[in-house]
């Protein structure tokens, strides 16, 4: 079974630009979560989607947004990039049987490393 | 709010040494607790989990026991190998919190021959 796939693996953008990251979950998984990992702040929850609906949101500005498609694939978008947005962005999928996903382990992708210059 | 505190690294051990990585948490209700491991250049992998008090999670020789009275979930392994070198994250998810995990800052483990 294929794992969680994130594309692209690396991105370099300039301040003020916007960027879209993609995540394909494990087949059959309906919940997709996004996390930001930085040396200073560690791992921080961005948002979670289930059945195309945002279920949960972390404390990030509105520049960070996401969506989920009917095939469970998800994208996240960051607009008006800032230097501080440089990070490893991790996507994770979960089975989320019955919508109760808290007891279903997350399966993480290898991440997209975004560098903002 | 929820928080997880784990010991700072790096932790450097010789092969076959005993490992303990401390983790304590603050949360309301009855959270589920997890240890994740991250190898260089990769995403996180679930190492073990416990969903209620006194549960012991175990995998690949690693163990951790959910201690509600001390709000702790310390990771232990009796004999580490060089291949265990990685960053270890303690995390919790609160009841009804979906897949919103709160992570500790991570502890880097280096195992030398």
PDB file of C-alpha atoms in Angstrom, chain A residues 9 31 33 35 37 43 45 48 56 88 90 94 101-106 108-110, chain B residues 32 34 36 38 41-44 46 49 51 89 93-94 96-101 103:
ATOM      1  CA  UNK A   9       9.616  17.733  -1.989  1.00  0.00           C
ATOM      2  CA  UNK A  31      -8.830  12.520   7.207  1.00  0.00           C
ATOM      3  CA  UNK A  33      -4.022  16.958   8.654  1.00  0.00           C
ATOM      4  CA  UNK A  35       1.582  20.415  10.391  1.00  0.00           C
ATOM      5  CA  UNK A  37       7.777  21.984  11.587  1.00  0.00           C
ATOM      6  CA  UNK A  43       5.641  20.837  15.248  1.00  0.00           C
ATOM      7  CA  UNK A  45      -0.950  21.867  13.904  1.00  0.00           C
ATOM      8  CA  UNK A  48      -7.488  18.984   9.548  1.00  0.00           C
ATOM      9  CA  UNK A  56     -10.116  21.652  13.197  1.00  0.00           C
ATOM     10  CA  UNK A  88       9.002  21.622   6.678  1.00  0.00           C
ATOM     11  CA  UNK A  90       4.039  17.696   6.925  1.00  0.00           C
ATOM     12  CA  UNK A  94      -5.810   8.788   9.094  1.00  0.00           C
ATOM     13  CA  UNK A 101     -10.276   9.957  14.266  1.00  0.00           C
ATOM     14  CA  UNK A 102      -8.671  10.718  17.614  1.00  0.00           C
ATOM     15  CA  UNK A 103      -7.923   7.064  18.223  1.00  0.00           C
ATOM     16  CA  UNK A 104      -6.702   6.323  14.708  1.00  0.00           C
ATOM     17  CA  UNK A 105      -2.964   6.784  14.274  1.00  0.00           C
ATOM     18  CA  UNK A 106      -1.638   9.334  11.867  1.00  0.00           C
ATOM     19  CA  UNK A 108       2.887  11.087   7.907  1.00  0.00           C
ATOM     20  CA  UNK A 109       4.383  11.927   4.549  1.00  0.00           C
ATOM     21  CA  UNK A 110       8.034  12.935   4.142  1.00  0.00           C
TER      22      UNK A 110
ATOM     23  CA  UNK B  32      -4.403   9.673  24.137  1.00  0.00           C
ATOM     24  CA  UNK B  34       1.860   8.863  21.503  1.00  0.00           C
ATOM     25  CA  UNK B  36       6.590   9.349  17.191  1.00  0.00           C
ATOM     26  CA  UNK B  38      11.605  10.948  12.858  1.00  0.00           C
ATOM     27  CA  UNK B  41      14.950  13.441   5.840  1.00  0.00           C
ATOM     28  CA  UNK B  42      11.737  11.639   6.609  1.00  0.00           C
ATOM     29  CA  UNK B  43       8.338  12.320   8.109  1.00  0.00           C
ATOM     30  CA  UNK B  44       7.186  11.059  11.471  1.00  0.00           C
ATOM     31  CA  UNK B  46       4.167   6.279  15.000  1.00  0.00           C
ATOM     32  CA  UNK B  49       0.571   4.751  21.739  1.00  0.00           C
ATOM     33  CA  UNK B  51      -5.189   5.553  25.079  1.00  0.00           C
ATOM     34  CA  UNK B  89       8.517  13.205  19.789  1.00  0.00           C
ATOM     35  CA  UNK B  93      -4.516  14.229  21.377  1.00  0.00           C
ATOM     36  CA  UNK B  94      -7.368  15.308  23.548  1.00  0.00           C
ATOM     37  CA  UNK B  96     -12.795  14.842  20.644  1.00  0.00           C
ATOM     38  CA  UNK B  97      -9.795  16.695  19.278  1.00  0.00           C
ATOM     39  CA  UNK B  98      -9.715  14.812  16.026  1.00  0.00           C
ATOM     40  CA  UNK B  99      -6.222  14.563  14.647  1.00  0.00           C
ATOM     41  CA  UNK B 100      -4.997  17.730  16.315  1.00  0.00           C
ATOM     42  CA  UNK B 101      -1.884  16.510  18.044  1.00  0.00           C
ATOM     43  CA  UNK B 103       3.785  17.698  20.227  1.00  0.00           C
TER      44      UNK B 103
END
